[in-house]
Each structure stands twice: as C-alpha cells, then as structure tokens.
mmCIF file of N, CA, C and O in Angstrom:
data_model
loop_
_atom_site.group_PDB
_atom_site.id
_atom_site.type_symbol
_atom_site.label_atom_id
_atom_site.label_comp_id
_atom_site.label_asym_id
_atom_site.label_seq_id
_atom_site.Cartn_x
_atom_site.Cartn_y
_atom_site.Cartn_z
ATOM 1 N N UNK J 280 0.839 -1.175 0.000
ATOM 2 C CA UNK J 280 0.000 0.000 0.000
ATOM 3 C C UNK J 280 0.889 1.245 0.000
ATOM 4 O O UNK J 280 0.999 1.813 1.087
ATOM 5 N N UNK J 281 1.414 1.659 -0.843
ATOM 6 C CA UNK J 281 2.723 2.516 -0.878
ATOM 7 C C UNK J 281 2.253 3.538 -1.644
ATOM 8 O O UNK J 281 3.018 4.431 -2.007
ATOM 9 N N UNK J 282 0.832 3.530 -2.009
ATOM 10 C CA UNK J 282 -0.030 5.145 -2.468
ATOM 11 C C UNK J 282 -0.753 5.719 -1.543
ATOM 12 O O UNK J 282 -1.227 6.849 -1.662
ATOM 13 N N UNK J 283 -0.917 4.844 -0.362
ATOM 14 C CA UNK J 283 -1.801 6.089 0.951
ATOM 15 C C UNK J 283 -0.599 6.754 1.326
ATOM 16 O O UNK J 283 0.586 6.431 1.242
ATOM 17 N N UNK J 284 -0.795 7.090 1.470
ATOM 18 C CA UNK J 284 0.682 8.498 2.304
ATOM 19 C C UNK J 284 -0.526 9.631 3.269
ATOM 20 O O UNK J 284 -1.164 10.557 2.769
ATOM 21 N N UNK J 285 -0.548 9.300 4.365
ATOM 22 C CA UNK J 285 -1.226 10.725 4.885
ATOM 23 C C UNK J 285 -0.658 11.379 5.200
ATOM 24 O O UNK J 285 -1.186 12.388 5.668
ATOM 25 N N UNK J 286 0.901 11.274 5.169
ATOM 26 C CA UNK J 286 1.862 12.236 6.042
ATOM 27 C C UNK J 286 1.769 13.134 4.938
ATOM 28 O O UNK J 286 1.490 14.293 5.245
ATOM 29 N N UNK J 287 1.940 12.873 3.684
ATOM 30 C CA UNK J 287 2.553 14.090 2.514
ATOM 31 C C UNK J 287 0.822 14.740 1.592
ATOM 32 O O UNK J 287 -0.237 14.243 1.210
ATOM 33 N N UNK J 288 1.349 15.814 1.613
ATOM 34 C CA UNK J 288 0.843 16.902 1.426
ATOM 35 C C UNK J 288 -0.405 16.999 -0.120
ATOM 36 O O UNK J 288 -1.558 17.399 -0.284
ATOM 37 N N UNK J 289 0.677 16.373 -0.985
ATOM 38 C CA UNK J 289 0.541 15.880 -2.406
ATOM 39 C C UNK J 289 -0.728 14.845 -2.447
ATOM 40 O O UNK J 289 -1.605 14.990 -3.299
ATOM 41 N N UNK J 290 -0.788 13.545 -1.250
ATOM 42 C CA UNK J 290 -1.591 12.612 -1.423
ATOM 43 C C UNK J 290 -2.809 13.452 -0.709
ATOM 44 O O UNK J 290 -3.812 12.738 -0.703
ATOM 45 N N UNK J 291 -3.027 14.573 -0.179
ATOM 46 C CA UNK J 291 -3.791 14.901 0.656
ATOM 47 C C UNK J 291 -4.641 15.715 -0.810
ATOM 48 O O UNK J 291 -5.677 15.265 -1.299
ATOM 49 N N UNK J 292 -4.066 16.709 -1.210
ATOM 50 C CA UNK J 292 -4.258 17.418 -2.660
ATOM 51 C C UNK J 292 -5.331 16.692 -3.502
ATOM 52 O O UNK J 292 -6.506 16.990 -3.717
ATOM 53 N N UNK J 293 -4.363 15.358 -4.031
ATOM 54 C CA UNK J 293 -5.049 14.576 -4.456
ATOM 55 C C UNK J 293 -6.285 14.440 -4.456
ATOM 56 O O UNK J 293 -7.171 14.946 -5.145
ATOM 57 N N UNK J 294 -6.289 13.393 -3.264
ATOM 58 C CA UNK J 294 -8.117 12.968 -2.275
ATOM 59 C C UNK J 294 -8.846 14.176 -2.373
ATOM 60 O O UNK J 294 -10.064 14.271 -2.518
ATOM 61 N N UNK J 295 -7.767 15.373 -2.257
ATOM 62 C CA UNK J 295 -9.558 16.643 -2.135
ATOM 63 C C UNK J 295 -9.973 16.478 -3.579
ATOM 64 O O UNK J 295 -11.185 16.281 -3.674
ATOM 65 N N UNK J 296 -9.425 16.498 -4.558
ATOM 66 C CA UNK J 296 -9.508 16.637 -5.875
ATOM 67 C C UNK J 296 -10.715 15.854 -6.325
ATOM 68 O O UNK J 296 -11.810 16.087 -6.838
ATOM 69 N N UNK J 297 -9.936 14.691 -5.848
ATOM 70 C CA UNK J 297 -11.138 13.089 -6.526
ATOM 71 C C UNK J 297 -12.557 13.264 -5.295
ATOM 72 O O UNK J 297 -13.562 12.733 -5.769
ATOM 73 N N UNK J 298 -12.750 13.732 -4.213
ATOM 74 C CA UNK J 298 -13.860 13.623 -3.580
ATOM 75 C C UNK J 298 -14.678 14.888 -4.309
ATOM 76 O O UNK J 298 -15.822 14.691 -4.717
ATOM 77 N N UNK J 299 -14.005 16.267 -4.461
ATOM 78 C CA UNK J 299 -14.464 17.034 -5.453
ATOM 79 C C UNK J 299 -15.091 16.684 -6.698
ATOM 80 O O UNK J 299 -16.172 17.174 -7.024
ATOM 81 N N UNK J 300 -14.689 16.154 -7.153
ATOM 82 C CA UNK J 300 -14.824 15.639 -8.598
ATOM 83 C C UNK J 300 -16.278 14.489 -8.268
ATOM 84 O O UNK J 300 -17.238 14.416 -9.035
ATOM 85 N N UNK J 301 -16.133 13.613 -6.881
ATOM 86 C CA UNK J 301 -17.209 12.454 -7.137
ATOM 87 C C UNK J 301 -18.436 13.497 -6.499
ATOM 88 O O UNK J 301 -19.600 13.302 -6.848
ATOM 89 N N UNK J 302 -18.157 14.418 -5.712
ATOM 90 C CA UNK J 302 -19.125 15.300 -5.074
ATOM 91 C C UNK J 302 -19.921 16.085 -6.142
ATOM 92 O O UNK J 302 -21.116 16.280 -5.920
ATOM 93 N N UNK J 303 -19.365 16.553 -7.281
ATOM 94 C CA UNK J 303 -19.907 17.546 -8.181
ATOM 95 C C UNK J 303 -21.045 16.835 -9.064
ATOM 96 O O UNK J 303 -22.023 17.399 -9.555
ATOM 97 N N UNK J 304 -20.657 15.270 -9.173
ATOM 98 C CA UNK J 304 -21.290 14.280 -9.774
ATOM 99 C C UNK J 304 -22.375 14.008 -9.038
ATOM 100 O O UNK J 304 -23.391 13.635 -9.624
ATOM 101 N N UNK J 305 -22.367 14.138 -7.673
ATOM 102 C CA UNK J 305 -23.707 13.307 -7.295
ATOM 103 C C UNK J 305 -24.267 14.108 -6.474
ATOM 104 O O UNK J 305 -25.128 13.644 -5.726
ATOM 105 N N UNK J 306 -24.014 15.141 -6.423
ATOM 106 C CA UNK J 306 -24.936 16.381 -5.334
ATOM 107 C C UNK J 306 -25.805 17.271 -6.290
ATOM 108 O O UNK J 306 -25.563 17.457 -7.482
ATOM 109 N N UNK J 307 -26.700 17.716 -5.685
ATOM 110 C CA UNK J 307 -27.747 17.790 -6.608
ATOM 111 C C UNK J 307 -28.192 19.623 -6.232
ATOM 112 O O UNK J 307 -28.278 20.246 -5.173
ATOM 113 N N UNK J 308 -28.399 20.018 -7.725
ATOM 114 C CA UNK J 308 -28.145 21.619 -8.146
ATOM 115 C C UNK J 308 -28.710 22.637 -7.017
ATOM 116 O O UNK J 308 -28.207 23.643 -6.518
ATOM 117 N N UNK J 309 -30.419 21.741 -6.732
ATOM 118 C CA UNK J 309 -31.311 22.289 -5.795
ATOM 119 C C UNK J 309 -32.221 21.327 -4.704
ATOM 120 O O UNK J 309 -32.494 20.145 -4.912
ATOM 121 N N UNK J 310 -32.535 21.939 -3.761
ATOM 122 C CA UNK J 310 -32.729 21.128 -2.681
ATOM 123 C C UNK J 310 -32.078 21.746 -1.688
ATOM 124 O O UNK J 310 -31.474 22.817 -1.625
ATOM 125 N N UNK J 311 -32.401 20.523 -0.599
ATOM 126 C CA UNK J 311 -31.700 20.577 1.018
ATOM 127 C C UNK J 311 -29.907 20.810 0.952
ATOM 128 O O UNK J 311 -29.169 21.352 1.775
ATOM 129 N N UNK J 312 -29.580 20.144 -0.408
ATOM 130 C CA UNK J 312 -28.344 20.398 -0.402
ATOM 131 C C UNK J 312 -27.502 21.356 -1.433
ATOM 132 O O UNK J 312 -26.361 21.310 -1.891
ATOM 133 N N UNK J 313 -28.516 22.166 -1.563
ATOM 134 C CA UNK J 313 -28.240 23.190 -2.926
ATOM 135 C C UNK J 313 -26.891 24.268 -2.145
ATOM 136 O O UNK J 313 -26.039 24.801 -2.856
ATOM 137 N N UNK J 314 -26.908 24.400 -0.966
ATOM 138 C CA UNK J 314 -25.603 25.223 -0.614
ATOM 139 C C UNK J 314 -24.794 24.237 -0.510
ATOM 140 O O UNK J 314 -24.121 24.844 -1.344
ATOM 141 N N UNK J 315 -24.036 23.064 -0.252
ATOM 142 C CA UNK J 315 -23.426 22.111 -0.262
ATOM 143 C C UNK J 315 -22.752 22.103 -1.740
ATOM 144 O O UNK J 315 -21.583 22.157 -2.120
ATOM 145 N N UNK J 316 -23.914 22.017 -2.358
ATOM 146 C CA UNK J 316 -23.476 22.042 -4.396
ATOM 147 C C UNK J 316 -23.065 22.899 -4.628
ATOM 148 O O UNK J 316 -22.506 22.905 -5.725
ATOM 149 N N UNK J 317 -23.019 24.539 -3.611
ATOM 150 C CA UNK J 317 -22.400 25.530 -4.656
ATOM 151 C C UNK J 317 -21.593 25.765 -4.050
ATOM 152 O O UNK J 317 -20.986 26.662 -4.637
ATOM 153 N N UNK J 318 -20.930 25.447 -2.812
ATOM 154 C CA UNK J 318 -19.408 25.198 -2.519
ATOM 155 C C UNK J 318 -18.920 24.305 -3.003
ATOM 156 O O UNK J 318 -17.727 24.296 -2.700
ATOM 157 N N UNK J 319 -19.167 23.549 -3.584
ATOM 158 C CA UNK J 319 -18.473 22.509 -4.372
ATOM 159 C C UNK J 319 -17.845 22.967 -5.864
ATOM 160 O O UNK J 319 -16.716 22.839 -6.338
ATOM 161 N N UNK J 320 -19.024 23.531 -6.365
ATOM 162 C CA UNK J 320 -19.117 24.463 -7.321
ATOM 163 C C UNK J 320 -17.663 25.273 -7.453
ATOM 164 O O UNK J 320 -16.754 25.022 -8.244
ATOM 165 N N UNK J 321 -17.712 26.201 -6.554
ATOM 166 C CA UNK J 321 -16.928 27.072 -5.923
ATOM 167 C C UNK J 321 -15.316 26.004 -5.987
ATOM 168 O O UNK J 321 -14.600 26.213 -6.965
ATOM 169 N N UNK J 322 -14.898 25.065 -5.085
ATOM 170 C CA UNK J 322 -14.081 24.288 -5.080
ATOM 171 C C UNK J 322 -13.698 23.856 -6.388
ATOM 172 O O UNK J 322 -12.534 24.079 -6.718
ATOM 173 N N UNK J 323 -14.677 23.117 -7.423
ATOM 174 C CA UNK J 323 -14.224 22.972 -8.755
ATOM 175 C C UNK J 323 -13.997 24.159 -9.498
ATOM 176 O O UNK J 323 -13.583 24.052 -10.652
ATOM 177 N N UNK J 324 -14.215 25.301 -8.990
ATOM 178 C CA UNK J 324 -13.238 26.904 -10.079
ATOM 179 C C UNK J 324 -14.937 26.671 -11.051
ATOM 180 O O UNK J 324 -14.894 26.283 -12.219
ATOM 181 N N UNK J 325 -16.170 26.943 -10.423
ATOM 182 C CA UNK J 325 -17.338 26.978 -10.876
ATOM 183 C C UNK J 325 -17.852 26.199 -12.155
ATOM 184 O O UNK J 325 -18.414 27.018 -12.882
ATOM 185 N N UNK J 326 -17.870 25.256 -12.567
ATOM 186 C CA UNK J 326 -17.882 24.035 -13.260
ATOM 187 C C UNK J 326 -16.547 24.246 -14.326
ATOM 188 O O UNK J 326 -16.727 23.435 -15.233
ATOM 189 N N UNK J 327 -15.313 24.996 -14.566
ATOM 190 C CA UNK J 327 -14.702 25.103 -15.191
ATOM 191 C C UNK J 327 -13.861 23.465 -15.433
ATOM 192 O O UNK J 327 -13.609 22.924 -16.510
ATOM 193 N N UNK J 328 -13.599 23.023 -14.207
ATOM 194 C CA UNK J 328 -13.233 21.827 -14.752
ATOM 195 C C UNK J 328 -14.446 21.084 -14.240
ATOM 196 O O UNK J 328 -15.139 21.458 -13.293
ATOM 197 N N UNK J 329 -14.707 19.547 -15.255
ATOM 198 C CA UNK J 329 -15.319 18.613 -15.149
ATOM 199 C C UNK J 329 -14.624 18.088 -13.881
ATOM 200 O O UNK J 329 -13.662 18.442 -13.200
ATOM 201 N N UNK J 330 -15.605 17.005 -13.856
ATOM 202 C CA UNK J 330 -15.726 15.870 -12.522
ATOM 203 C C UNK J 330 -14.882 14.936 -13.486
ATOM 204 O O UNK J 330 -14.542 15.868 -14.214
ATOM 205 N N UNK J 331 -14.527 14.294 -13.827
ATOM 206 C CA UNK J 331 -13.741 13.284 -14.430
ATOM 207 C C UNK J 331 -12.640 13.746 -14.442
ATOM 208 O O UNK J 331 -11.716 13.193 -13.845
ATOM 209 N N UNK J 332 -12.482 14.931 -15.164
ATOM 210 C CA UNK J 332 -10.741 15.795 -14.966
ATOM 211 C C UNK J 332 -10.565 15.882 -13.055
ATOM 212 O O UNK J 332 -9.573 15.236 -12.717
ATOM 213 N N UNK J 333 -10.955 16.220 -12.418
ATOM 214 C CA UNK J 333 -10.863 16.356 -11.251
ATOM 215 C C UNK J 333 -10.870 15.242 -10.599
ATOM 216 O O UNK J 333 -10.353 15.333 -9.485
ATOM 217 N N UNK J 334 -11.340 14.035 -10.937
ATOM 218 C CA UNK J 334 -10.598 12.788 -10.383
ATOM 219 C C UNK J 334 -9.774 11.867 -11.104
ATOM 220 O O UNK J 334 -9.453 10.773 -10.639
ATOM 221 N N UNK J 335 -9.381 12.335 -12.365
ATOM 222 C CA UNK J 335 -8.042 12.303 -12.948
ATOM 223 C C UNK J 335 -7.019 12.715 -12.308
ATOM 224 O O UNK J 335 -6.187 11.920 -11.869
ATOM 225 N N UNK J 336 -6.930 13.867 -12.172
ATOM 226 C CA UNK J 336 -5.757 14.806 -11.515
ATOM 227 C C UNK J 336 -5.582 14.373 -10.209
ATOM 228 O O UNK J 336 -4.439 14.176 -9.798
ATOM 229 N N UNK J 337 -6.894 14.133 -9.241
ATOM 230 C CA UNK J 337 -5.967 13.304 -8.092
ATOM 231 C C UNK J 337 -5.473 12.167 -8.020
ATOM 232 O O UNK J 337 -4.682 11.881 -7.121
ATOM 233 N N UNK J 338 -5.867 11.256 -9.009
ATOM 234 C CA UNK J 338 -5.171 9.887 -9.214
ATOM 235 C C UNK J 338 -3.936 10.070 -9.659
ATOM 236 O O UNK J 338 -3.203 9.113 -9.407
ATOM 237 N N UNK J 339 -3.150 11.443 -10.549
ATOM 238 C CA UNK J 339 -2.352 11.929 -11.271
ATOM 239 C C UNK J 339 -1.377 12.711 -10.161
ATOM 240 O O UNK J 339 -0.232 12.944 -10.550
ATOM 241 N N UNK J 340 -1.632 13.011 -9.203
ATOM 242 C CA UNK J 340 -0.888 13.428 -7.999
ATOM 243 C C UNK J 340 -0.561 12.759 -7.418
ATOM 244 O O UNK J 340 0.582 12.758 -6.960
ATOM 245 N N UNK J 341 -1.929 11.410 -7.058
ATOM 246 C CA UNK J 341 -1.367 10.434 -5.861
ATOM 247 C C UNK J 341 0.181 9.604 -6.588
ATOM 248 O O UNK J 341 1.191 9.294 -5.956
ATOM 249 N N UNK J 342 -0.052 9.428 -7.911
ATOM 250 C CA UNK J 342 0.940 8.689 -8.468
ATOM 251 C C UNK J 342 2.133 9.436 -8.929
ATOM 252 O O UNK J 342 3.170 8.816 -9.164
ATOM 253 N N UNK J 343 2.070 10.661 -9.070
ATOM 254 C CA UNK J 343 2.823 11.175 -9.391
ATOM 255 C C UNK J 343 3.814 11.092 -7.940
ATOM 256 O O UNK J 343 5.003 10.811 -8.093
ATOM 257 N N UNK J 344 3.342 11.316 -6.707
ATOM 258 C CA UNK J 344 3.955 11.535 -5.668
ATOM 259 C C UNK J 344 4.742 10.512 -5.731
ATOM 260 O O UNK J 344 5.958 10.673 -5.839
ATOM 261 N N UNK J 345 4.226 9.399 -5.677
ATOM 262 C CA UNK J 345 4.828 8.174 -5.455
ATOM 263 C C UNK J 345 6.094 7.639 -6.580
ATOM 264 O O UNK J 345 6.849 6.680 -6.427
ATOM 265 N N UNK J 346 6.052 8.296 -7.368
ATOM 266 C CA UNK J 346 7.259 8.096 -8.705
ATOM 267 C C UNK J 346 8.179 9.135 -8.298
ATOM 268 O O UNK J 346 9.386 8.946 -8.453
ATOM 269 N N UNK J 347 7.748 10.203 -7.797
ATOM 270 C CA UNK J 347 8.632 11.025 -7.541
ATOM 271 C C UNK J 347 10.016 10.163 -6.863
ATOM 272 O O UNK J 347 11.128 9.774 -7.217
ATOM 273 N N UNK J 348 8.952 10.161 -5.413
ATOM 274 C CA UNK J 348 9.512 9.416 -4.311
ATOM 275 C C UNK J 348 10.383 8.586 -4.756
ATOM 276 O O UNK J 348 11.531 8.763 -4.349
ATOM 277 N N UNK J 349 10.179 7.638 -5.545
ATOM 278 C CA UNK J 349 10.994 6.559 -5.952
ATOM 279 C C UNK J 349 12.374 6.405 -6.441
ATOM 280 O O UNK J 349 13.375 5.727 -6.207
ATOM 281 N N UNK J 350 11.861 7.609 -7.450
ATOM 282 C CA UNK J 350 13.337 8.155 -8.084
ATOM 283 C C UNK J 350 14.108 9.071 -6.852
ATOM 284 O O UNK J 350 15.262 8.879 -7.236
ATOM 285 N N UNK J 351 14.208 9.638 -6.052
ATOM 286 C CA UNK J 351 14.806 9.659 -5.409
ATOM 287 C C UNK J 351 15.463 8.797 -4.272
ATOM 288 O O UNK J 351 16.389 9.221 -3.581
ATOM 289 N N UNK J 352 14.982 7.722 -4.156
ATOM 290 C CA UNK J 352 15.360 6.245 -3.585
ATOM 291 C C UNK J 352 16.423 5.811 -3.979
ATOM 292 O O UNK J 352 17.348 5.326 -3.327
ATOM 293 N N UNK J 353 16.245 6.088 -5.831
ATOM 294 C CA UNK J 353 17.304 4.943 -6.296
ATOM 295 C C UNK J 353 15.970 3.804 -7.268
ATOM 296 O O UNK J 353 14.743 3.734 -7.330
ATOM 297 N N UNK J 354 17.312 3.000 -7.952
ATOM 298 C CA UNK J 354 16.476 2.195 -8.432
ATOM 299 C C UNK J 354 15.660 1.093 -7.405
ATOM 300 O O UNK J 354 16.082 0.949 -6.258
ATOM 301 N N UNK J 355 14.742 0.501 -7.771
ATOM 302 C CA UNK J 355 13.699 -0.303 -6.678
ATOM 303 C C UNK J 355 13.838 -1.623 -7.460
ATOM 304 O O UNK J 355 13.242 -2.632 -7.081
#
C-alpha cells in the first residue's frame, strides 16, 4: 500500500480533488443540499473543470507523488 501516504501533502491534494470531482457528480443543483453544491461548485473553479478531470488529476498526484519518491530512492 505505498499510495496512501497521509503524512505528505501531495496525497492529501489529491483525495480533495477526486472527492471534489465524485461530489460535483452526485450532489444535486437544488434542494436541502443546494448550498453544499455551490461550494463545491466554488471548489471545482465553478464548473470550469469537469468531474472526471478532477478525479483524474488526483489519481495523477497520488501517483505522481509516489514516482517522484521513488526516483529519489534509487532504483527499486
């Protein structure tokens, strides 16, 4: 399990990204949770990026972190 990292900063980035991204998808415009949706809103830069790009990019951080990491290890 060498992609959870809660210590680093990057994997934290990430997770907001992809819960952003699954949040924008399934919260709903109006209703009980219509202020909920437009901080979310707000969080995604106001639908400028999609929900799919936004849990791209944290899968794209979490892994990126972790390659980073590596190469500075040395070979594995």
């Amino acid at each position: 399990m060498r992609y959870i990292r809660p210590t680093s900063l990057t994997w934290w980035a990430g997770c907001l990204a992809i819960l952003t991204g699954i949040a924008s998808l399934t919260l709903p415009a109006a209703g009980s949770l219509g202020e909920l949706s437009r901080f979310v809103a707000l969080l995604a830069n106001s639908g400028d990026a999609s929900s799919v790009g936004l849990m791209f990019l944290g899968l794209g951080l979490i892994g990126l972190r972790d390659r980073i990491e590596r190469g500075f290890r040395g070979n594995e």
